[in-house]
Structure formats: structure tokens, C-alpha cells
Amino acid sequence: DRDRHRDRDDRGGRRRHHRDRDNDREENRGRDRPSRRDERMEEDESEADDAAPVKSFDDLRLKPALLRGIYAYGFERPSAIQQRAIRPIVRGRDVIAQSQSGTGKTAVFSIASLQMLDERVHDPQVLVLSPTRELAEQTQRVMRSLGDFMNVKVHCCIGGKSLGEDLRELQRGGVHVVSGTPGRVFDMIQRR
């Protein structure tokens, strides 16, 4: 019975019956946007673009003032981890980056954060938590240096310094980035 409703092409293969075409049209009617499958494919392509290593900092299309800060800091080319991690972070992806000491991880999140930051908003937009005071201070120094040509203020909140001074600095406004240790930052949030 099926063969009565279907034709065969010259090579013996099955040709679609007009009812099949009509059903396809009916299923696709009203589709103004891509299907979920299409969206997933676009997402996969976008993720592939994110993971593709870049050859230079210029390829990242960063803010000109940030780019000046990067080159003034002494960077010439992105390290392996910087080639792969900066772009996805800037595009809003969650990234876990593991690499040996001294490979440029601090610069990865510093560059990405400074790129995403709105200098016109004079409130904290970035919070960097570090396990030690030394790392929190190092992060502050790196972010200040990279953002040297930007109008960015970075404050370090760590134990061993005046809590009152930290609170006043943040209440005064103008701080874009807070680098600190979990204990001090939590304490400041509690006292807020």
C-alpha cells in the first residue's frame, strides 16, 4: 500500500511524496528564529572560536588604553594560557584556568576584567579573592599597571591593614576593582 502513495526515482531510490513535503512545510511554518539545534550549533562554533589561540594581544580587540598598558607592562605576545583564556572570559564564559606558576594567569583575569569594566561607573565592578595577602597585593599591582592608561582605581583589602581605612576608601567611591583576601572581604561585607 505504501508503494501506491510513493513514487520511485530512476535509480530505485525513494522519492518524497507530496504529503511529506506538505507536512514539512506545516512543521516549519511560523519558524522565525533558528531551532534549538541550530542555536546549539552556533554556540559550539562560538566556543570553538573562543578556544582558538590568538597570536597577539592586538587580535583580542581590546580597548586601546588597555592595550597600551599591556605593552607598557612589558608583554610582547600572549603566553599559552593567555592565548586561550582571555577571549572566552571577555565573552562571558566561565573559565577554569590551571597552569604552572609564572605563566600569566594573573594577567589573564586582570586583562579580561579591565576589558569588561565600565570606567564611567565609579563603583566596584570586579572582586578578586586571593588566598594570601601577598597574592592580593600582587593582583592589585598588576591591575594598576595594566590599567595605567585607563581611569581605573584598584583597592586592596587585606588583614593587617586598617579596616576603617578600607571602609572609608570604598565608601568614598571611585573604586572599580577590589582585590582582597576572603576573611577581610567577608568582614567588610558584614560591617557594611
Short mmCIF file of C-alpha atoms in Angstrom, two decimals:
data_model
loop_
_atom_site.label_atom_id
_atom_site.label_comp_id
_atom_site.label_asym_id
_atom_site.label_seq_id
_atom_site.Cartn_x
_atom_site.Cartn_y
_atom_site.Cartn_z
CA ASP A 1 0.00 0.00 0.00
CA ARG A 2 2.78 2.39 0.80
CA ASP A 3 4.21 2.00 -2.68
CA ARG A 4 0.97 3.23 -4.17
CA HIS A 5 1.44 6.54 -2.35
CA ARG A 6 5.08 6.91 -3.15
CA ASP A 7 6.96 7.10 -6.41
CA ARG A 8 10.37 5.72 -7.13
CA ASP A 9 13.07 7.76 -8.80
CA ASP A 10 15.09 6.46 -11.75
CA ARG A 11 17.73 4.86 -9.53
CA GLY A 12 15.22 2.94 -7.48
CA GLY A 13 15.53 5.24 -4.50
CA ARG A 14 12.52 6.61 -2.71
CA ARG A 15 11.17 9.99 -3.78
CA ARG A 16 9.23 12.00 -1.28
CA HIS A 17 5.51 12.08 -1.70
CA HIS A 18 3.77 15.43 -1.88
CA ARG A 19 2.19 14.72 1.53
CA ASP A 20 5.67 14.56 3.10
CA ARG A 21 6.55 17.94 1.62
CA ASP A 22 3.27 19.39 2.90
CA ASN A 23 3.97 18.02 6.39
CA ASP A 24 7.45 19.56 6.36
CA ARG A 25 6.02 22.91 5.35
CA GLU A 26 3.43 22.68 8.12
CA GLU A 27 6.10 21.83 10.73
CA ASN A 28 8.31 24.73 9.65
CA ARG A 29 5.53 27.28 9.32
CA GLY A 30 5.88 30.14 11.78
CA ARG A 31 9.54 29.47 12.49
CA ASP A 32 11.04 32.93 12.51
CA ARG A 33 14.03 32.00 14.61
CA PRO A 34 16.56 29.20 14.48
CA SER A 35 15.74 25.88 16.10
CA ARG A 36 17.35 24.85 19.37
CA ARG A 37 19.59 22.53 17.40
CA ASP A 38 20.75 25.49 15.27
CA GLU A 39 21.34 27.56 18.40
CA ARG A 40 23.42 24.75 19.92
CA MET A 41 25.48 24.52 16.73
CA GLU A 42 26.08 28.29 16.78
CA GLU A 43 27.07 28.03 20.44
CA ASP A 44 29.50 25.21 19.64
CA GLU A 45 31.04 27.29 16.83
CA SER A 46 31.31 30.26 19.18
CA GLU A 47 33.02 28.10 21.79
CA ALA A 48 35.42 26.86 19.13
CA ASP A 49 36.22 30.50 18.27
CA ASP A 50 36.79 31.19 21.97
CA ALA A 51 39.20 28.28 22.29
CA ALA A 52 41.21 29.18 19.20
CA PRO A 53 44.53 30.62 20.36
CA VAL A 54 45.35 34.21 19.40
CA LYS A 55 48.79 35.19 18.15
CA SER A 56 48.93 38.72 19.59
CA PHE A 57 47.17 40.96 22.07
CA ASP A 58 46.01 43.05 19.10
CA ASP A 59 43.98 40.05 17.89
CA LEU A 60 41.87 40.27 21.07
CA ARG A 61 40.45 43.67 20.03
CA LEU A 62 41.00 45.18 23.46
CA LYS A 63 40.42 48.79 24.50
CA PRO A 64 43.28 50.95 23.15
CA ALA A 65 44.17 52.25 26.64
CA LEU A 66 44.32 48.69 27.98
CA LEU A 67 46.46 47.59 25.04
CA ARG A 68 48.88 50.43 25.78
CA GLY A 69 49.05 49.27 29.41
CA ILE A 70 49.75 45.69 28.35
CA TYR A 71 52.67 46.70 26.13
CA ALA A 72 53.96 49.23 28.70
CA TYR A 73 53.94 46.44 31.29
CA GLY A 74 56.39 44.56 29.09
CA PHE A 75 54.20 41.95 27.44
CA GLU A 76 55.05 41.35 23.80
CA ARG A 77 52.96 38.27 23.00
CA PRO A 78 50.33 36.39 24.98
CA SER A 79 51.51 33.27 26.81
CA ALA A 80 49.82 29.95 26.03
CA ILE A 81 47.22 30.35 28.78
CA GLN A 82 46.58 33.98 27.82
CA GLN A 83 46.08 32.96 24.18
CA ARG A 84 43.29 30.60 25.16
CA ALA A 85 41.63 32.09 28.25
CA ILE A 86 41.23 35.86 27.79
CA ARG A 87 38.75 35.79 24.89
CA PRO A 88 36.23 33.37 26.46
CA ILE A 89 36.25 35.34 29.73
CA VAL A 90 35.62 38.60 27.89
CA ARG A 91 32.73 36.89 26.07
CA GLY A 92 31.17 35.99 29.41
CA ARG A 93 32.08 32.32 29.60
CA ASP A 94 33.00 30.61 32.84
CA VAL A 95 36.64 29.59 32.68
CA ILE A 96 38.81 27.43 34.92
CA ALA A 97 42.46 28.05 34.09
CA GLN A 98 45.17 25.87 35.58
CA SER A 99 48.78 26.48 34.72
CA GLN A 100 52.25 26.47 36.24
CA SER A 101 53.43 29.37 38.36
CA GLY A 102 54.69 32.32 36.32
CA THR A 103 52.72 31.57 33.14
CA GLY A 104 50.50 34.66 33.24
CA LYS A 105 47.30 33.58 34.99
CA THR A 106 47.04 36.86 36.93
CA ALA A 107 47.28 38.78 33.66
CA VAL A 108 44.51 36.59 32.18
CA PHE A 109 41.82 37.63 34.63
CA SER A 110 43.25 41.13 35.02
CA ILE A 111 43.15 41.86 31.28
CA ALA A 112 39.70 40.30 30.90
CA SER A 113 38.34 42.22 33.90
CA LEU A 114 39.77 45.53 32.75
CA GLN A 115 38.36 44.97 29.27
CA MET A 116 34.87 44.35 30.63
CA LEU A 117 34.97 47.18 33.15
CA ASP A 118 32.96 50.39 32.59
CA GLU A 119 35.22 53.25 33.67
CA ARG A 120 32.23 55.61 33.90
CA VAL A 121 30.71 53.57 36.74
CA HIS A 122 32.56 54.55 39.91
CA ASP A 123 31.54 51.56 42.00
CA PRO A 124 33.23 48.19 42.49
CA GLN A 125 32.62 46.03 39.43
CA VAL A 126 35.32 43.41 39.93
CA LEU A 127 36.14 41.41 43.05
CA VAL A 128 39.30 39.30 43.04
CA LEU A 129 39.71 36.95 46.00
CA SER A 130 43.18 35.60 46.71
CA PRO A 131 44.19 33.03 49.34
CA THR A 132 47.06 35.15 50.69
CA ARG A 133 47.79 38.82 51.34
CA GLU A 134 50.80 38.67 49.05
CA LEU A 135 48.73 37.43 46.11
CA ALA A 136 46.04 40.05 46.74
CA GLU A 137 48.70 42.79 46.73
CA GLN A 138 50.33 41.32 43.61
CA THR A 139 46.95 41.33 41.85
CA GLN A 140 46.45 44.97 42.82
CA ARG A 141 49.86 45.91 41.41
CA VAL A 142 49.31 44.02 38.15
CA MET A 143 45.84 45.50 37.62
CA ARG A 144 47.07 49.02 38.39
CA SER A 145 49.93 48.62 35.93
CA LEU A 146 47.84 47.11 33.14
CA GLY A 147 45.17 49.75 33.69
CA ASP A 148 47.71 52.58 33.92
CA PHE A 149 46.33 54.33 30.82
CA MET A 150 42.73 53.78 31.89
CA ASN A 151 40.85 55.73 34.52
CA VAL A 152 40.71 52.73 36.87
CA LYS A 153 41.11 52.60 40.63
CA VAL A 154 42.10 49.32 42.30
CA HIS A 155 41.93 48.88 46.08
CA CYS A 156 43.44 46.06 48.14
CA CYS A 157 41.51 44.80 51.19
CA ILE A 158 43.67 42.53 53.34
CA GLY A 159 44.15 41.80 57.01
CA GLY A 160 46.92 43.62 58.81
CA LYS A 161 45.73 46.97 57.47
CA SER A 162 43.22 49.40 58.94
CA LEU A 163 39.69 48.13 58.42
CA GLY A 164 38.37 51.67 58.89
CA GLU A 165 40.58 52.93 56.08
CA ASP A 166 39.34 50.19 53.76
CA LEU A 167 35.72 51.05 54.57
CA ARG A 168 36.30 54.80 54.04
CA GLU A 169 38.06 54.19 50.73
CA LEU A 170 35.17 52.13 49.39
CA GLN A 171 32.50 54.49 50.76
CA ARG A 172 34.27 57.46 49.19
CA GLY A 173 33.61 55.85 45.83
CA GLY A 174 35.57 55.67 42.65
CA VAL A 175 36.96 52.16 43.28
CA HIS A 176 36.41 49.90 40.27
CA VAL A 177 38.29 46.79 41.41
CA VAL A 178 38.67 45.25 44.86
CA SER A 179 41.46 42.73 45.38
CA GLY A 180 41.45 41.05 48.76
CA THR A 181 41.55 38.03 50.98
CA PRO A 182 38.32 36.18 51.83
CA GLY A 183 38.49 36.98 55.55
CA ARG A 184 38.86 40.75 55.13
CA VAL A 185 36.34 40.98 52.30
CA PHE A 186 33.78 38.96 54.28
CA ASP A 187 34.38 41.17 57.33
CA MET A 188 33.80 44.29 55.24
CA ILE A 189 30.58 42.90 53.79
CA GLN A 190 29.34 42.11 57.32
CA ARG A 191 30.08 45.66 58.52
CA ARG A 192 28.50 47.30 55.53
#
